[in-house]
Amino acid sequence: MDDHARYIGRTAKSGELFKRASKVLVGGTTRTSVYFPPYPAFMAKGEGCRTVDVDGNAYIDFINNYTTLIHGHGFTPVVEAVRQQAGQGLCFGAPSEHEIRLAELIVGRVASIEKLRFASSGTEAVMYALRLARLFTGRNTVAKFEGGFHGAYDDCQVSYKLTAEHIAEAADPVTILNSAGLEAGVGDRVVVLPFNQIDVACAAIDAQADDLACVIVEPVIGAGGVIPADQNFLEALRERTAHHGILLIFDEIMSLRLGYGGAQQGYGITPDLTTLGKIISGGLPLAAFGGREEVMAPLDPTTGPPPIPQSGTFNGCATAAAAGTACMEHLTREALSHLDALGQDLKHGLEQLFRRTATEAQVTGFGSLFNIHFSAAPVEDHRGAARADQARVERFFQALLLRGQCIAPRGMICLSTVMGKAEIDGFIDAVADALASGEV
Ligand SMILES: Cc1ncc(COP(=O)(O)O)c(C=O)c1O
């Protein structure tokens, strides 16, 4: 029996739920990233770093809702905050004090943010950041990087995912639309830049500067393969954008977890705008965008109708803001040091294992966020990630699932503060076992 058959054998209830779901939900799910063939395991319960599916299979959760649950599942302070606020009203058509507390907390940590606004999803936060940049500069085009994922807004559905075929013949970088049905002209108003290539990226910025409103970049590319930017690359982007009056936007929706003040603190670089999401919500839908006061000012309704009106029924939802506050209050410097230490052990352990077993694989990332790539060549940008063996990483994911370890199908691994040495050792043992099985 192969891993595929074994998976089906132990997930009969998930298989039935998937059939039922497919009658009412297109393709049986409601989010492309959670589907994998033949069907995903449906989750019944999460506690700490463990989840249990509807068939009773237990997993150590190395996805944490795609990097959201930094304290794992059912973290008591978050659960208590939700319980308390829910008893007093889930959400209101009015502001609540929780929004202020969470905003104060973020402004106190992320040095570049003077003022912020909340949204319900990262997609919306990015959309508003781009809108603010266009208004502030009076320019129309935006620049993003190959492999940079910034959500579902039309302008961001460009070149976030490339395949080996895309890059085989195409020059670096290539503009492709990752979704059908986008507004006409999106490909023309989005400039795609190569990640970690200072000269090419800066030359393109210089050439397009007259109509460039902003450059948006993840300091550590997340969905595109967990690839950190080089220090001098980000410094060059800061210098070039400032020189031309172009806004520099750091999308830290995923990378905030990499430092007390986000990845930008570690790099020591101050963007004009920052987008946040995932961990700031404690696990409920909430995101944010913020930055220099003068850039954020067009949202201000106190002196007349704002040039950029911001709508959103669930913006700053009281319960989500309460959960987010509890989560972030407990993400102390000590908690982050704990994550860093676990992450170092994980990376070191995997690298040793790959060397010992002569496996052509490497681990990118740092802190609590990593990606395994089955590639012998160094992965320094999304092109490198796209060149890695995709079929093998999917088999690897499946093999780990059978061993009770849940990572993202694309090889992404994220840690939570409730993990310890036992979970890291257990993971490395499971990887060793999967590699030895001959199924990967
Ligand atoms: C860096 C980054 N930006 C934006 C988004 C979009 O956020 P959301 O899924 O909340 O719309 C994501 C989601 O994974 C992300 O990783």
CSV table of C-alpha atoms and ligand atoms in Angstrom, one decimal:
chain,number,residue,atom,x,y,z
A,1,MET,CA,0.0,0.0,0.0
A,2,ASP,CA,1.4,3.5,-0.9
A,3,ASP,CA,1.1,6.7,1.2
A,4,HIS,CA,-1.9,7.8,-0.9
A,5,ALA,CA,-3.9,4.6,-0.2
A,6,ARG,CA,-2.8,4.7,3.5
A,7,TYR,CA,-4.2,8.3,3.8
A,8,ILE,CA,-7.5,7.3,2.3
A,9,GLY,CA,-7.6,4.3,4.6
A,10,ARG,CA,-7.4,6.4,7.7
A,11,THR,CA,-9.5,9.4,6.7
A,12,ALA,CA,-12.9,7.8,5.8
A,13,LYS,CA,-14.9,10.4,7.6
A,14,SER,CA,-13.0,13.2,6.0
A,15,GLY,CA,-13.7,11.6,2.6
A,16,GLU,CA,-17.4,11.5,3.4
A,17,LEU,CA,-17.4,15.2,4.5
A,18,PHE,CA,-15.6,16.1,1.4
A,19,LYS,CA,-18.3,14.4,-0.8
A,20,ARG,CA,-21.0,16.3,1.2
A,21,ALA,CA,-19.1,19.6,1.0
A,22,SER,CA,-18.7,19.2,-2.7
A,23,LYS,CA,-22.4,19.4,-3.2
A,24,VAL,CA,-22.6,22.9,-1.8
A,25,LEU,CA,-19.0,24.3,-1.8
A,26,VAL,CA,-17.2,24.6,-5.1
A,27,GLY,CA,-14.6,21.9,-5.0
A,28,GLY,CA,-15.5,20.9,-1.5
A,29,THR,CA,-13.5,23.7,0.2
A,30,THR,CA,-13.6,27.5,0.5
A,31,ARG,CA,-9.9,28.4,0.2
A,32,THR,CA,-7.6,27.1,-2.5
A,33,SER,CA,-4.6,26.6,-0.2
A,34,VAL,CA,-6.4,24.1,2.1
A,35,TYR,CA,-7.2,21.7,-0.7
A,36,PHE,CA,-4.9,18.9,-1.6
A,37,PRO,CA,-5.7,15.7,-3.5
A,38,PRO,CA,-7.6,13.5,-2.9
A,39,TYR,CA,-9.2,15.6,-0.2
A,40,PRO,CA,-8.0,17.4,2.9
A,41,ALA,CA,-8.4,16.0,6.4
A,42,PHE,CA,-11.3,17.9,8.1
A,43,MET,CA,-10.3,19.1,11.5
A,44,ALA,CA,-12.4,18.5,14.6
A,45,LYS,CA,-10.3,20.0,17.4
A,46,GLY,CA,-7.1,21.9,18.2
A,47,GLU,CA,-5.4,22.1,21.5
A,48,GLY,CA,-1.9,23.6,22.1
A,49,CYS,CA,0.2,22.4,19.2
A,50,ARG,CA,-2.0,19.4,18.4
A,51,THR,CA,-4.9,19.0,16.1
A,52,VAL,CA,-7.2,16.1,15.7
A,53,ASP,CA,-9.2,15.3,12.6
A,54,VAL,CA,-12.7,14.0,12.3
A,55,ASP,CA,-11.4,10.4,12.0
A,56,GLY,CA,-9.4,10.8,15.3
A,57,ASN,CA,-6.0,11.1,13.7
A,58,ALA,CA,-3.7,13.4,15.8
A,59,TYR,CA,-1.2,15.8,14.3
A,60,ILE,CA,1.4,18.2,15.5
A,61,ASP,CA,0.4,21.5,13.9
A,62,PHE,CA,3.2,23.1,11.9
A,63,ILE,CA,0.8,25.2,9.9
A,64,ASN,CA,-1.1,27.1,12.6
A,65,ASN,CA,-3.6,28.4,10.1
A,66,TYR,CA,-0.9,29.5,7.7
A,67,THR,CA,1.2,31.2,10.4
A,68,THR,CA,-1.7,32.8,12.3
A,69,LEU,CA,-1.8,31.0,15.6
A,70,ILE,CA,1.6,31.9,17.1
A,71,HIS,CA,0.5,30.5,20.5
A,72,GLY,CA,-1.1,27.4,19.1
A,73,HIS,CA,-4.8,26.4,19.6
A,74,GLY,CA,-6.9,27.3,22.6
A,75,PHE,CA,-4.3,29.6,24.1
A,76,THR,CA,-6.0,30.5,27.5
A,77,PRO,CA,-5.5,34.3,27.5
A,78,VAL,CA,-7.0,34.5,24.0
A,79,VAL,CA,-9.9,32.2,24.8
A,80,GLU,CA,-10.6,34.1,28.0
A,81,ALA,CA,-10.5,37.5,26.1
A,82,VAL,CA,-12.9,36.1,23.5
A,83,ARG,CA,-15.2,34.6,26.1
A,84,GLN,CA,-15.3,37.9,28.1
A,85,GLN,CA,-15.9,40.1,25.1
A,86,ALA,CA,-18.5,37.7,23.5
A,87,GLY,CA,-20.5,37.9,26.7
A,88,GLN,CA,-20.6,41.7,26.4
A,89,GLY,CA,-21.2,41.9,22.6
A,90,LEU,CA,-19.4,40.3,19.7
A,91,CYS,CA,-19.2,43.4,17.6
A,92,PHE,CA,-20.8,46.8,17.3
A,93,GLY,CA,-21.6,49.4,14.7
A,94,ALA,CA,-19.3,51.6,16.8
A,95,PRO,CA,-15.7,51.6,18.0
A,96,SER,CA,-14.6,49.8,21.1
A,97,GLU,CA,-11.7,50.3,23.5
A,98,HIS,CA,-10.1,47.0,22.3
A,99,GLU,CA,-9.3,48.6,19.0
A,100,ILE,CA,-7.3,51.3,20.8
A,101,ARG,CA,-5.5,48.8,23.0
A,102,LEU,CA,-4.4,46.7,20.0
A,103,ALA,CA,-3.5,49.8,18.0
A,104,GLU,CA,-1.4,51.2,20.9
A,105,LEU,CA,0.3,47.9,21.2
A,106,ILE,CA,1.2,47.8,17.5
A,107,VAL,CA,2.4,51.4,17.4
A,108,GLY,CA,4.5,50.7,20.5
A,109,ARG,CA,6.2,47.8,18.7
A,110,VAL,CA,6.5,48.6,15.0
A,111,ALA,CA,8.6,51.7,14.9
A,112,SER,CA,7.5,52.8,11.4
A,113,ILE,CA,3.8,52.9,12.3
A,114,GLU,CA,2.6,56.3,13.6
A,115,LYS,CA,-1.1,55.7,12.8
A,116,LEU,CA,-3.0,52.7,11.6
A,117,ARG,CA,-6.3,51.4,10.6
A,118,PHE,CA,-7.8,47.9,11.0
A,119,ALA,CA,-9.4,45.8,8.2
A,120,SER,CA,-10.8,42.3,8.2
A,121,SER,CA,-8.2,40.6,6.0
A,122,GLY,CA,-4.7,41.0,4.8
A,123,THR,CA,-6.0,41.4,1.2
A,124,GLU,CA,-8.0,44.5,2.3
A,125,ALA,CA,-5.1,45.9,4.3
A,126,VAL,CA,-2.8,45.7,1.2
A,127,MET,CA,-5.6,47.2,-1.0
A,128,TYR,CA,-5.8,50.3,1.2
A,129,ALA,CA,-2.0,50.6,1.4
A,130,LEU,CA,-1.8,50.7,-2.4
A,131,ARG,CA,-4.7,53.2,-2.6
A,132,LEU,CA,-3.0,55.4,-0.1
A,133,ALA,CA,0.3,55.2,-2.1
A,134,ARG,CA,-1.5,56.2,-5.3
A,135,LEU,CA,-3.1,59.2,-3.7
A,136,PHE,CA,0.0,60.3,-1.9
A,137,THR,CA,2.2,60.2,-4.9
A,138,GLY,CA,-0.4,61.0,-7.6
A,139,ARG,CA,1.1,58.1,-9.6
A,140,ASN,CA,-0.6,54.9,-10.9
A,141,THR,CA,1.8,51.9,-11.2
A,142,VAL,CA,2.9,49.7,-8.3
A,143,ALA,CA,5.9,47.5,-8.2
A,144,LYS,CA,6.0,44.1,-6.6
A,145,PHE,CA,8.5,41.2,-6.6
A,146,GLU,CA,8.4,37.8,-8.2
A,147,GLY,CA,7.1,35.3,-5.7
A,148,GLY,CA,5.7,38.1,-3.4
A,149,PHE,CA,2.2,37.1,-2.2
A,150,HIS,CA,0.1,40.0,-1.0
A,151,GLY,CA,-3.4,38.6,-1.1
A,152,ALA,CA,-6.3,38.4,-3.5
A,153,TYR,CA,-6.6,42.1,-4.7
A,154,ASP,CA,-6.3,42.4,-8.5
A,155,ASP,CA,-3.0,44.2,-8.4
A,156,CYS,CA,-1.4,41.5,-6.3
A,157,GLN,CA,-2.5,38.6,-8.4
A,158,VAL,CA,0.6,39.1,-10.6
A,159,SER,CA,3.6,36.8,-10.6
A,160,TYR,CA,3.2,35.6,-7.1
A,161,LYS,CA,3.6,32.0,-8.1
A,162,LEU,CA,5.8,30.7,-10.9
A,163,THR,CA,6.3,27.2,-12.2
A,164,ALA,CA,9.4,25.7,-13.7
A,165,GLU,CA,7.8,26.2,-17.1
A,166,HIS,CA,7.3,29.9,-16.5
A,167,ILE,CA,10.9,30.5,-15.8
A,168,ALA,CA,12.4,28.0,-18.2
A,169,GLU,CA,12.4,30.3,-21.1
A,170,ALA,CA,11.3,33.6,-19.7
A,171,ALA,CA,13.7,36.4,-18.8
A,172,ASP,CA,14.0,37.5,-15.2
A,173,PRO,CA,11.5,38.7,-14.1
A,174,VAL,CA,8.3,37.6,-15.8
A,175,THR,CA,4.8,39.1,-15.6
A,176,ILE,CA,2.1,36.5,-15.4
A,177,LEU,CA,-1.4,36.7,-14.1
A,178,ASN,CA,-2.1,34.1,-11.4
A,179,SER,CA,-5.8,34.5,-11.7
A,180,ALA,CA,-8.3,34.7,-14.5
A,181,GLY,CA,-11.0,37.4,-14.3
A,182,LEU,CA,-8.8,40.3,-13.3
A,183,GLU,CA,-9.6,43.8,-14.3
A,184,ALA,CA,-8.2,44.6,-17.8
A,185,GLY,CA,-4.8,46.3,-17.7
A,186,VAL,CA,-3.6,44.9,-14.4
A,187,GLY,CA,-0.5,43.4,-16.0
A,188,ASP,CA,0.4,46.8,-17.4
A,189,ARG,CA,0.0,48.8,-14.2
A,190,VAL,CA,2.0,46.3,-12.1
A,191,VAL,CA,5.8,46.3,-12.5
A,192,VAL,CA,7.3,42.9,-11.6
A,193,LEU,CA,10.9,43.1,-10.1
A,194,PRO,CA,13.4,40.4,-9.3
A,195,PHE,CA,13.9,39.6,-5.6
A,196,ASN,CA,17.3,40.0,-4.1
A,197,GLN,CA,18.8,41.4,-7.3
A,198,ILE,CA,19.8,45.0,-6.4
A,199,ASP,CA,21.0,46.1,-9.8
A,200,VAL,CA,18.1,44.9,-11.9
A,201,ALA,CA,15.5,45.9,-9.4
A,202,CYS,CA,16.9,49.4,-8.9
A,203,ALA,CA,17.4,50.0,-12.7
A,204,ALA,CA,13.7,49.1,-13.2
A,205,ILE,CA,12.6,51.4,-10.4
A,206,ASP,CA,14.7,54.2,-11.9
A,207,ALA,CA,13.2,53.6,-15.4
A,208,GLN,CA,9.6,53.6,-14.1
A,209,ALA,CA,9.9,56.2,-11.4
A,210,ASP,CA,7.8,58.8,-13.0
A,211,ASP,CA,4.6,56.7,-12.6
A,212,LEU,CA,5.6,54.5,-9.7
A,213,ALA,CA,3.4,55.0,-6.6
A,214,CYS,CA,5.0,52.3,-4.5
A,215,VAL,CA,7.2,49.3,-4.2
A,216,ILE,CA,5.6,46.6,-2.0
A,217,VAL,CA,7.8,43.9,-0.7
A,218,GLU,CA,7.8,41.1,2.0
A,219,PRO,CA,11.1,41.5,3.9
A,220,VAL,CA,10.9,37.7,4.1
A,221,ILE,CA,9.0,36.2,1.2
A,222,GLY,CA,6.4,33.9,2.7
A,223,ALA,CA,4.1,31.9,0.5
A,224,GLY,CA,6.7,32.2,-2.3
A,225,GLY,CA,9.1,29.9,-0.4
A,226,VAL,CA,10.1,31.7,3.0
A,227,ILE,CA,13.1,33.5,1.5
A,228,PRO,CA,14.7,36.3,3.5
A,229,ALA,CA,15.7,39.5,1.6
A,230,ASP,CA,19.4,40.3,1.7
A,231,GLN,CA,20.1,43.3,4.0
A,232,ASN,CA,21.7,45.4,1.3
A,233,PHE,CA,18.9,44.6,-1.1
A,234,LEU,CA,16.3,46.1,1.3
A,235,GLU,CA,18.6,49.0,2.0
A,236,ALA,CA,18.9,49.7,-1.7
A,237,LEU,CA,15.1,49.6,-2.1
A,238,ARG,CA,14.8,52.1,0.7
A,239,GLU,CA,17.3,54.4,-0.8
A,240,ARG,CA,15.9,54.2,-4.4
A,241,THR,CA,12.3,54.7,-3.4
A,242,ALA,CA,13.1,57.6,-1.1
A,243,HIS,CA,15.2,59.2,-3.9
A,244,HIS,CA,12.2,59.1,-6.3
A,245,GLY,CA,9.5,59.9,-3.8
A,246,ILE,CA,8.0,56.4,-4.2
A,247,LEU,CA,6.4,54.8,-1.1
A,248,LEU,CA,8.1,51.7,0.2
A,249,ILE,CA,5.5,49.3,1.6
A,250,PHE,CA,6.6,46.4,3.8
A,251,ASP,CA,4.0,43.6,3.7
A,252,GLU,CA,4.6,42.1,7.2
A,253,ILE,CA,1.4,40.1,7.3
A,254,MET,CA,3.5,36.9,7.6
A,255,SER,CA,6.9,38.3,8.8
A,256,LEU,CA,5.7,40.2,11.8
A,257,ARG,CA,6.3,37.0,13.8
A,258,LEU,CA,10.0,37.3,13.1
A,259,GLY,CA,10.8,40.1,15.5
A,260,TYR,CA,9.3,42.0,18.4
A,261,GLY,CA,8.8,45.0,16.0
A,262,GLY,CA,8.5,42.8,12.9
A,263,ALA,CA,11.2,41.8,10.4
A,264,GLN,CA,11.7,45.6,9.8
A,265,GLN,CA,13.2,45.9,13.2
A,266,GLY,CA,15.8,43.2,12.5
A,267,TYR,CA,16.7,44.8,9.2
A,268,GLY,CA,16.7,48.3,10.7
A,269,ILE,CA,14.7,49.7,7.8
A,270,THR,CA,11.8,52.1,8.0
A,271,PRO,CA,9.1,51.6,5.4
A,272,ASP,CA,6.5,54.3,4.7
A,273,LEU,CA,3.6,51.9,5.1
A,274,THR,CA,3.3,48.4,6.7
A,275,THR,CA,0.6,45.8,6.4
A,276,LEU,CA,-0.1,43.4,9.2
A,277,GLY,CA,-2.4,40.4,9.7
A,278,LYS,CA,-2.3,36.8,10.8
A,279,ILE,CA,-0.8,36.9,14.4
A,280,ILE,CA,-2.3,40.3,15.3
A,281,SER,CA,-5.8,38.8,15.3
A,282,GLY,CA,-5.2,36.0,17.9
A,283,GLY,CA,-7.0,33.7,15.3
A,284,LEU,CA,-10.0,35.7,14.4
A,285,PRO,CA,-10.4,37.8,11.2
A,286,LEU,CA,-8.5,41.0,11.6
A,287,ALA,CA,-5.6,42.8,9.8
A,288,ALA,CA,-4.1,46.3,9.8
A,289,PHE,CA,-2.2,48.8,7.7
A,290,GLY,CA,-0.3,51.8,9.0
A,291,GLY,CA,2.6,54.1,8.7
A,292,ARG,CA,3.6,57.7,8.5
A,293,GLU,CA,0.9,60.0,9.7
A,294,GLU,CA,0.9,62.2,6.6
A,295,VAL,CA,0.4,59.1,4.4
A,296,MET,CA,-2.5,57.8,6.5
A,297,ALA,CA,-4.2,61.2,6.8
A,298,PRO,CA,-6.5,60.8,3.8
A,299,LEU,CA,-8.5,58.3,5.9
A,300,ASP,CA,-9.3,60.9,8.5
A,301,PRO,CA,-13.1,61.8,8.6
A,302,THR,CA,-12.8,64.5,11.3
A,303,THR,CA,-12.3,67.5,9.1
A,304,GLY,CA,-14.8,66.6,6.4
A,305,PRO,CA,-15.4,63.7,4.0
A,306,PRO,CA,-12.1,61.8,3.8
A,307,PRO,CA,-10.5,61.4,0.4
A,308,ILE,CA,-10.3,57.7,1.0
A,309,PRO,CA,-13.4,56.5,2.9
A,310,GLN,CA,-12.7,53.1,4.6
A,311,SER,CA,-15.6,50.7,4.9
A,312,GLY,CA,-15.6,47.2,6.3
A,313,THR,CA,-18.4,45.8,8.6
A,314,PHE,CA,-15.9,43.8,10.7
A,315,ASN,CA,-13.0,46.3,10.8
A,316,GLY,CA,-11.6,46.2,14.3
A,317,CYS,CA,-14.4,43.9,15.4
A,318,ALA,CA,-14.4,44.1,19.2
A,319,THR,CA,-14.0,40.3,19.8
A,320,ALA,CA,-11.2,40.0,17.2
A,321,ALA,CA,-9.4,43.0,18.7
A,322,ALA,CA,-9.7,41.6,22.2
A,323,ALA,CA,-8.3,38.3,21.0
A,324,GLY,CA,-5.5,40.0,19.1
A,325,THR,CA,-4.5,42.1,22.1
A,326,ALA,CA,-4.3,39.1,24.3
A,327,CYS,CA,-2.2,37.3,21.7
A,328,MET,CA,0.2,40.1,21.2
A,329,GLU,CA,0.6,40.9,24.9
A,330,HIS,CA,1.9,37.4,25.4
A,331,LEU,CA,4.2,37.6,22.4
A,332,THR,CA,7.0,38.9,24.6
A,333,ARG,CA,10.7,39.2,23.8
A,334,GLU,CA,11.1,36.0,25.9
A,335,ALA,CA,8.5,34.2,23.9
A,336,LEU,CA,10.2,35.2,20.7
A,337,SER,CA,13.6,34.0,22.0
A,338,HIS,CA,12.0,30.7,22.8
A,339,LEU,CA,10.7,30.5,19.2
A,340,ASP,CA,14.1,31.5,17.8
A,341,ALA,CA,15.9,28.8,19.8
A,342,LEU,CA,13.4,26.1,18.6
A,343,GLY,CA,13.8,27.3,15.1
A,344,GLN,CA,17.5,27.1,15.2
A,345,ASP,CA,17.3,23.5,16.5
A,346,LEU,CA,14.8,22.6,13.8
A,347,LYS,CA,16.9,24.1,11.0
A,348,HIS,CA,20.2,22.6,12.3
A,349,GLY,CA,18.6,19.2,12.8
A,350,LEU,CA,17.1,19.1,9.3
A,351,GLU,CA,20.3,20.3,7.7
A,352,GLN,CA,22.3,17.6,9.5
A,353,LEU,CA,19.7,15.0,8.5
A,354,PHE,CA,19.8,16.0,4.8
A,355,ARG,CA,23.6,15.9,4.8
A,356,ARG,CA,23.7,12.5,6.5
A,357,THR,CA,21.2,11.0,4.1
A,358,ALA,CA,22.6,12.8,1.0
A,359,THR,CA,19.1,14.2,0.4
A,360,GLU,CA,19.1,17.1,-2.1
A,361,ALA,CA,17.1,19.4,0.1
A,362,GLN,CA,17.6,22.7,1.9
A,363,VAL,CA,15.8,24.7,4.6
A,364,THR,CA,15.2,28.4,4.1
A,365,GLY,CA,13.9,30.9,6.7
A,366,PHE,CA,14.7,31.7,10.3
A,367,GLY,CA,13.0,32.4,13.6
A,368,SER,CA,9.7,30.5,13.6
A,369,LEU,CA,9.1,30.3,9.8
A,370,PHE,CA,10.8,27.9,7.4
A,371,ASN,CA,10.4,26.1,4.1
A,372,ILE,CA,11.9,22.9,2.8
A,373,HIS,CA,12.9,22.8,-0.8
A,374,PHE,CA,14.0,19.7,-2.6
A,375,SER,CA,16.7,21.4,-4.6
A,376,ALA,CA,20.5,21.1,-4.7
A,377,ALA,CA,21.0,24.7,-5.8
A,378,PRO,CA,20.7,27.5,-3.2
A,379,VAL,CA,17.2,29.0,-3.0
A,380,GLU,CA,17.6,32.8,-2.9
A,381,ASP,CA,14.5,33.9,-4.6
A,382,HIS,CA,11.1,32.5,-5.8
A,383,ARG,CA,12.8,31.3,-9.0
A,384,GLY,CA,15.0,29.0,-6.9
A,385,ALA,CA,11.9,27.7,-5.0
A,386,ALA,CA,10.0,27.1,-8.3
A,387,ARG,CA,13.0,25.1,-9.7
A,388,ALA,CA,12.8,22.7,-6.7
A,389,ASP,CA,11.1,19.3,-7.0
A,390,GLN,CA,7.4,20.2,-6.5
A,391,ALA,CA,6.1,16.6,-6.8
A,392,ARG,CA,8.6,15.5,-4.2
A,393,VAL,CA,7.6,18.1,-1.7
A,394,GLU,CA,4.0,17.0,-2.1
A,395,ARG,CA,4.9,13.4,-1.4
A,396,PHE,CA,6.9,14.6,1.6
A,397,PHE,CA,3.9,16.5,2.9
A,398,GLN,CA,1.8,13.4,2.5
A,399,ALA,CA,4.4,11.2,4.2
A,400,LEU,CA,4.6,13.5,7.2
A,401,LEU,CA,0.8,13.7,7.5
A,402,LEU,CA,0.8,9.9,7.9
A,403,ARG,CA,3.4,10.4,10.6
A,404,GLY,CA,1.2,12.9,12.5
A,405,GLN,CA,3.1,16.0,11.4
A,406,CYS,CA,1.1,18.7,9.6
A,407,ILE,CA,3.1,21.1,7.4
A,408,ALA,CA,1.9,23.1,4.4
A,409,PRO,CA,1.7,21.1,1.2
A,410,ARG,CA,4.3,23.5,-0.3
A,411,GLY,CA,6.8,22.6,2.4
A,412,MET,CA,6.3,25.6,4.7
A,413,ILE,CA,6.7,24.9,8.5
A,414,CYS,CA,5.8,27.4,11.2
A,415,LEU,CA,6.3,27.0,14.9
A,416,SER,CA,4.2,28.1,17.9
A,417,THR,CA,5.3,29.2,21.3
A,418,VAL,CA,3.6,26.1,22.9
A,419,MET,CA,6.0,23.8,21.2
A,420,GLY,CA,9.2,22.5,22.9
A,421,LYS,CA,12.2,20.3,22.2
A,422,ALA,CA,10.0,17.2,22.1
A,423,GLU,CA,8.0,18.5,19.1
A,424,ILE,CA,11.2,19.5,17.3
A,425,ASP,CA,12.9,16.2,17.9
A,426,GLY,CA,9.7,14.3,17.0
A,427,PHE,CA,9.5,16.3,13.7
A,428,ILE,CA,13.1,15.5,12.7
A,429,ASP,CA,12.6,11.8,13.6
A,430,ALA,CA,9.4,11.8,11.4
A,431,VAL,CA,11.3,13.4,8.5
A,432,ALA,CA,14.1,10.8,8.8
A,433,ASP,CA,11.5,8.0,8.8
A,434,ALA,CA,9.7,9.5,5.8
A,435,LEU,CA,12.9,9.8,3.8
A,436,ALA,CA,13.9,6.2,4.7
A,437,SER,CA,10.5,4.9,3.7
A,438,GLY,CA,11.2,5.3,0.0
A,439,GLU,CA,7.9,7.0,-0.5
A,440,VAL,CA,9.3,10.5,-0.7
B,1,LIG,C1,2.4,38.4,3.0
B,1,LIG,C2,0.9,38.3,2.9
B,1,LIG,N1,0.2,39.3,2.4
B,1,LIG,C3,-1.1,39.3,2.3
B,1,LIG,C4,-1.8,38.1,2.6
B,1,LIG,C5,-3.3,38.1,2.4
B,1,LIG,O1,-3.9,38.0,3.7
B,1,LIG,P1,-5.4,37.4,3.8
B,1,LIG,O2,-5.4,36.0,3.5
B,1,LIG,O3,-5.8,37.7,5.3
B,1,LIG,O4,-6.3,38.2,2.9
B,1,LIG,C6,-1.1,37.0,3.0
B,1,LIG,C7,-1.8,35.7,3.3
B,1,LIG,O5,-1.3,34.7,3.3
B,1,LIG,C8,0.3,37.1,3.1
B,1,LIG,O6,1.0,36.0,3.5
